[in-house]
mmCIF file of C-alpha atoms in Angstrom:
data_model
loop_
_atom_site.group_PDB
_atom_site.id
_atom_site.type_symbol
_atom_site.label_atom_id
_atom_site.label_comp_id
_atom_site.label_asym_id
_atom_site.label_seq_id
_atom_site.Cartn_x
_atom_site.Cartn_y
_atom_site.Cartn_z
ATOM 1 C CA MET A 124 -3.735 46.346 27.635
ATOM 2 C CA ALA A 125 -5.689 43.432 29.123
ATOM 3 C CA ASN A 126 -7.238 42.745 25.709
ATOM 4 C CA LEU A 127 -3.773 42.713 24.120
ATOM 5 C CA GLN A 128 -2.473 40.238 26.718
ATOM 6 C CA ALA A 129 -5.559 38.028 26.320
ATOM 7 C CA ALA A 130 -5.190 38.042 22.540
ATOM 8 C CA SER A 131 -1.488 37.192 22.661
ATOM 9 C CA SER A 132 -2.020 34.410 25.233
ATOM 10 C CA SER A 133 -4.815 32.870 23.150
ATOM 11 C CA GLU A 134 -2.546 32.970 20.078
ATOM 12 C CA ALA A 135 0.252 31.313 22.034
ATOM 13 C CA SER A 136 -2.048 28.528 23.228
ATOM 14 C CA ARG A 137 -3.344 27.785 19.717
ATOM 15 C CA PRO A 138 -1.553 24.932 17.972
ATOM 16 C CA PRO A 139 0.285 25.898 14.806
ATOM 17 C CA ALA A 140 -1.713 25.514 11.607
ATOM 18 C CA PHE A 141 -0.990 22.267 9.802
ATOM 19 C CA LYS A 142 -0.698 22.388 6.056
ATOM 20 C CA THR A 143 -1.218 19.119 4.219
ATOM 21 C CA PRO A 144 1.932 18.360 2.245
ATOM 22 C CA SER A 145 1.476 18.403 -1.490
ATOM 23 C CA MET A 146 1.898 15.094 -3.238
ATOM 24 C CA LYS A 147 2.761 14.068 -6.747
ATOM 25 C CA ALA A 148 -0.310 13.379 -8.860
ATOM 26 C CA PRO A 149 -0.772 9.824 -10.151
ATOM 27 C CA GLU A 150 0.727 8.981 -13.523
ATOM 28 C CA PHE A 151 -1.735 8.776 -16.377
ATOM 29 C CA PHE A 152 -3.154 5.274 -16.784
ATOM 30 C CA ASP A 153 -3.870 3.932 -20.263
ATOM 31 C CA GLY A 154 -4.979 0.394 -19.401
ATOM 32 C CA ILE A 155 -2.363 -1.265 -21.613
ATOM 33 C CA GLN A 156 0.079 -2.552 -18.984
ATOM 34 C CA PRO A 157 -1.714 -4.716 -16.390
ATOM 35 C CA PHE A 158 1.019 -4.366 -13.771
ATOM 36 C CA LYS A 159 0.407 -0.587 -13.604
ATOM 37 C CA VAL A 160 -3.158 -0.889 -12.262
ATOM 38 C CA ARG A 161 -2.024 -1.476 -8.682
ATOM 39 C CA SER A 162 0.416 1.452 -8.642
ATOM 40 C CA PHE A 163 -2.217 3.744 -10.182
ATOM 41 C CA ILE A 164 -4.762 2.802 -7.487
ATOM 42 C CA GLN A 165 -2.161 3.156 -4.725
ATOM 43 C CA SER A 166 -1.109 6.592 -6.008
ATOM 44 C CA CYS A 167 -4.730 7.720 -5.932
ATOM 45 C CA GLN A 168 -5.219 6.313 -2.431
ATOM 46 C CA LEU A 169 -2.167 8.189 -1.161
ATOM 47 C CA ILE A 170 -3.699 11.421 -2.437
ATOM 48 C CA PHE A 171 -7.058 10.571 -0.809
ATOM 49 C CA HIS A 172 -5.519 9.756 2.569
ATOM 50 C CA ASN A 173 -3.291 12.809 2.473
ATOM 51 C CA ASP A 174 -6.236 15.099 1.731
ATOM 52 C CA TRP A 175 -9.204 13.293 3.294
ATOM 53 C CA ALA A 176 -11.143 16.539 3.728
ATOM 54 C CA ASN A 177 -11.403 16.942 -0.042
ATOM 55 C CA PHE A 178 -11.843 13.239 -0.765
ATOM 56 C CA SER A 179 -14.352 12.189 1.874
ATOM 57 C CA GLN A 180 -16.895 11.108 -0.749
ATOM 58 C CA ASP A 181 -16.464 8.202 -3.147
ATOM 59 C CA ARG A 182 -17.724 10.251 -6.073
ATOM 60 C CA LYS A 183 -14.924 12.800 -5.626
ATOM 61 C CA LYS A 184 -12.369 9.986 -5.496
ATOM 62 C CA VAL A 185 -13.676 8.353 -8.665
ATOM 63 C CA LEU A 186 -13.910 11.614 -10.604
ATOM 64 C CA TYR A 187 -10.382 12.551 -9.553
ATOM 65 C CA ALA A 188 -9.039 9.168 -10.676
ATOM 66 C CA THR A 189 -10.909 9.317 -13.992
ATOM 67 C CA SER A 190 -9.128 12.567 -14.814
ATOM 68 C CA PHE A 191 -5.920 10.488 -15.093
ATOM 69 C CA LEU A 192 -7.346 7.864 -17.451
ATOM 70 C CA ILE A 193 -6.197 8.001 -21.066
ATOM 71 C CA GLY A 194 -6.358 5.731 -24.105
ATOM 72 C CA ARG A 195 -8.261 2.465 -23.605
ATOM 73 C CA ALA A 196 -9.029 3.292 -19.986
ATOM 74 C CA ALA A 197 -10.530 6.660 -20.979
ATOM 75 C CA LYS A 198 -12.696 4.977 -23.626
ATOM 76 C CA TRP A 199 -13.983 2.567 -20.976
ATOM 77 C CA ILE A 200 -15.026 5.350 -18.567
ATOM 78 C CA GLU A 201 -16.455 7.668 -21.241
ATOM 79 C CA PRO A 202 -20.035 6.257 -21.254
ATOM 80 C CA TYR A 203 -20.233 6.658 -17.474
ATOM 81 C CA LEU A 204 -19.141 10.283 -17.700
ATOM 82 C CA SER A 205 -22.031 11.041 -20.036
ATOM 83 C CA ASN A 206 -24.369 10.286 -17.122
ATOM 84 C CA LEU A 207 -22.867 12.456 -14.367
ATOM 85 C CA THR A 208 -26.284 13.184 -12.856
ATOM 86 C CA ASN A 209 -26.839 9.556 -11.801
ATOM 87 C CA GLN A 210 -26.901 9.540 -7.980
ATOM 88 C CA ASP A 211 -27.420 5.785 -7.511
ATOM 89 C CA PRO A 212 -24.844 4.660 -4.893
ATOM 90 C CA ASN A 213 -24.202 1.521 -6.968
ATOM 91 C CA TYR A 214 -23.369 3.539 -10.077
ATOM 92 C CA LEU A 215 -19.683 3.250 -10.964
ATOM 93 C CA LEU A 216 -18.941 6.964 -10.560
ATOM 94 C CA ASN A 217 -20.413 6.949 -7.040
ATOM 95 C CA SER A 218 -18.512 3.957 -5.631
ATOM 96 C CA TRP A 219 -14.736 3.908 -5.230
ATOM 97 C CA LYS A 220 -14.854 0.203 -4.362
ATOM 98 C CA LEU A 221 -16.734 -0.613 -7.579
ATOM 99 C CA PHE A 222 -14.465 1.635 -9.658
ATOM 100 C CA GLU A 223 -11.337 0.012 -8.204
ATOM 101 C CA SER A 224 -12.748 -3.475 -8.715
ATOM 102 C CA GLN A 225 -13.622 -2.727 -12.345
ATOM 103 C CA LEU A 226 -10.156 -1.328 -13.040
ATOM 104 C CA PHE A 227 -8.561 -4.517 -11.724
ATOM 105 C CA THR A 228 -11.029 -6.738 -13.600
ATOM 106 C CA LEU A 229 -10.723 -4.977 -16.951
ATOM 107 C CA PHE A 230 -7.115 -3.823 -16.983
ATOM 108 C CA GLY A 231 -5.290 -5.885 -14.357
ATOM 109 C CA ASP A 232 -3.516 -9.205 -14.649
ATOM 110 C CA PRO A 233 -6.094 -11.987 -14.184
ATOM 111 C CA ASN A 234 -3.315 -14.267 -12.911
ATOM 112 C CA GLU A 235 -1.811 -11.737 -10.505
ATOM 113 C CA VAL A 236 -2.755 -13.650 -7.357
ATOM 114 C CA ARG A 237 -1.591 -16.998 -8.692
ATOM 115 C CA LYS A 238 1.710 -15.481 -9.876
ATOM 116 C CA ALA A 239 2.257 -13.754 -6.522
ATOM 117 C CA GLU A 240 1.549 -17.019 -4.666
ATOM 118 C CA ALA A 241 4.093 -18.868 -6.826
ATOM 119 C CA GLU A 242 6.671 -16.112 -6.302
ATOM 120 C CA LEU A 243 6.054 -16.131 -2.548
ATOM 121 C CA ASP A 244 6.422 -19.904 -2.453
ATOM 122 C CA SER A 245 9.818 -19.694 -4.152
ATOM 123 C CA LEU A 246 11.061 -16.490 -2.460
ATOM 124 C CA ARG A 247 14.397 -17.074 -0.728
ATOM 125 C CA MET A 248 16.803 -14.721 0.959
ATOM 126 C CA LYS A 249 20.396 -15.122 -0.194
ATOM 127 C CA GLU A 250 22.825 -16.400 2.457
ATOM 128 C CA GLY A 251 24.722 -13.090 2.690
ATOM 129 C CA GLY A 252 21.724 -10.934 1.781
ATOM 130 C CA HIS A 253 19.902 -8.387 3.896
ATOM 131 C CA VAL A 254 16.669 -9.178 5.728
ATOM 132 C CA SER A 255 15.314 -5.699 4.985
ATOM 133 C CA LEU A 256 15.297 -6.461 1.234
ATOM 134 C CA TYR A 257 13.741 -9.876 1.846
ATOM 135 C CA ILE A 258 11.006 -8.268 3.983
ATOM 136 C CA ALA A 259 10.292 -5.672 1.279
ATOM 137 C CA ASP A 260 9.915 -8.409 -1.364
ATOM 138 C CA PHE A 261 7.832 -10.543 0.997
ATOM 139 C CA ARG A 262 5.440 -7.703 1.904
ATOM 140 C CA SER A 263 5.053 -6.699 -1.736
ATOM 141 C CA LEU A 264 3.979 -10.233 -2.676
ATOM 142 C CA VAL A 265 1.686 -10.584 0.352
ATOM 143 C CA SER A 266 -0.093 -7.350 -0.605
ATOM 144 C CA ARG A 267 -1.080 -8.994 -3.891
ATOM 145 C CA ILE A 268 -2.353 -12.337 -2.574
ATOM 146 C CA GLY A 269 -4.924 -11.303 -0.007
ATOM 147 C CA ASP A 270 -5.363 -12.827 3.424
ATOM 148 C CA TRP A 271 -3.569 -16.118 3.952
ATOM 149 C CA GLY A 272 -3.684 -15.808 7.717
ATOM 150 C CA GLU A 273 -0.886 -15.054 10.149
ATOM 151 C CA ARG A 274 0.327 -18.647 10.669
ATOM 152 C CA ALA A 275 0.667 -19.351 6.933
ATOM 153 C CA LEU A 276 2.573 -16.105 6.406
ATOM 154 C CA ILE A 277 4.925 -16.875 9.304
ATOM 155 C CA HIS A 278 5.565 -20.314 7.778
ATOM 156 C CA HIS A 279 6.376 -18.848 4.344
ATOM 157 C CA PHE A 280 8.543 -16.102 5.805
ATOM 158 C CA ARG A 281 10.592 -18.636 7.788
ATOM 159 C CA LYS A 282 10.836 -20.938 4.788
ATOM 160 C CA GLY A 283 12.703 -18.292 2.812
ATOM 161 C CA LEU A 284 15.247 -17.417 5.496
ATOM 162 C CA PRO A 285 18.866 -18.602 5.198
ATOM 163 C CA SER A 286 20.237 -21.166 7.645
ATOM 164 C CA ARG A 287 22.367 -18.569 9.490
ATOM 165 C CA ILE A 288 19.168 -16.844 10.658
ATOM 166 C CA LEU A 289 17.079 -19.992 11.149
ATOM 167 C CA ASP A 290 19.767 -21.408 13.464
ATOM 168 C CA GLN A 291 19.713 -18.261 15.603
ATOM 169 C CA LEU A 292 15.907 -18.166 15.638
ATOM 170 C CA ALA A 293 15.801 -21.714 17.002
ATOM 171 C CA SER A 294 17.619 -20.613 20.145
ATOM 172 C CA HIS A 295 16.173 -17.103 20.412
ATOM 173 C CA PRO A 296 14.600 -16.475 23.847
ATOM 174 C CA SER A 297 11.758 -14.253 22.619
ATOM 175 C CA ARG A 298 8.365 -15.706 21.897
ATOM 176 C CA ILE A 299 7.275 -15.111 18.316
ATOM 177 C CA ASP A 300 3.529 -14.493 18.219
ATOM 178 C CA SER A 301 3.173 -12.580 14.985
ATOM 179 C CA LEU A 302 4.720 -12.047 11.594
ATOM 180 C CA GLN A 303 5.822 -8.588 12.733
ATOM 181 C CA ASP A 304 7.601 -10.117 15.771
ATOM 182 C CA LEU A 305 9.399 -12.539 13.458
ATOM 183 C CA MET A 306 10.412 -9.751 11.088
ATOM 184 C CA ASP A 307 11.670 -7.561 13.941
ATOM 185 C CA ILE A 308 13.767 -10.379 15.411
ATOM 186 C CA THR A 309 15.229 -11.377 12.044
ATOM 187 C CA LEU A 310 16.132 -7.729 11.368
ATOM 188 C CA GLU A 311 17.918 -7.582 14.714
ATOM 189 C CA LEU A 312 19.811 -10.841 14.034
ATOM 190 C CA ASP A 313 20.721 -9.744 10.512
ATOM 191 C CA THR A 314 21.970 -6.353 11.699
ATOM 192 C CA ARG A 315 24.289 -8.063 14.192
ATOM 193 C CA TYR A 316 25.500 -10.459 11.502
ATOM 194 C CA HIS A 317 26.395 -7.644 9.096
ATOM 195 C CA GLU A 318 28.058 -5.601 11.872
ATOM 196 C CA ARG A 319 30.345 -8.561 12.598
ATOM 197 C CA GLN A 320 31.145 -8.895 8.884
ATOM 198 C CA ASN A 321 32.459 -5.313 8.680
#
């Protein structure tokens, strides 16, 4: 009886087993459309982060990703696959960073950063638009340009805001120390604006 109670109390104190949710596999990547490189890499990274136990080694990540390469991209990786025994850490199949870099170099848009910078510079929120959509567009462009620094990003974010929000920001009592602070405050102001419109 004591053993039964001990067993049931130890089962009750154990946390429930966590099962990693299954995720959609990346779409096949053929290397023809440069704008698809980023989404292919991001899809792979989601899988890796969701199942880190199985993808703790770069080699496993690269081999998984190569299984989704077709067409031109498959032809590019083919010579590397004929040398699977190569254990050199700088060999393409053993380095996710190198693999990712090569995908962007060979199949990505060489002007992606410059285009994203130009789009960010001209990004404007419409007067009656929603800040949430503006933030989504802004973050998408920022993810493609690299690190501009917090101050520059705050400047560009403000520059694209409509006057109705800029006027309220000028008199807002909160101190804005980060881009996230600015986004949070503009979301709050925009929510109030749209509530009053309804």
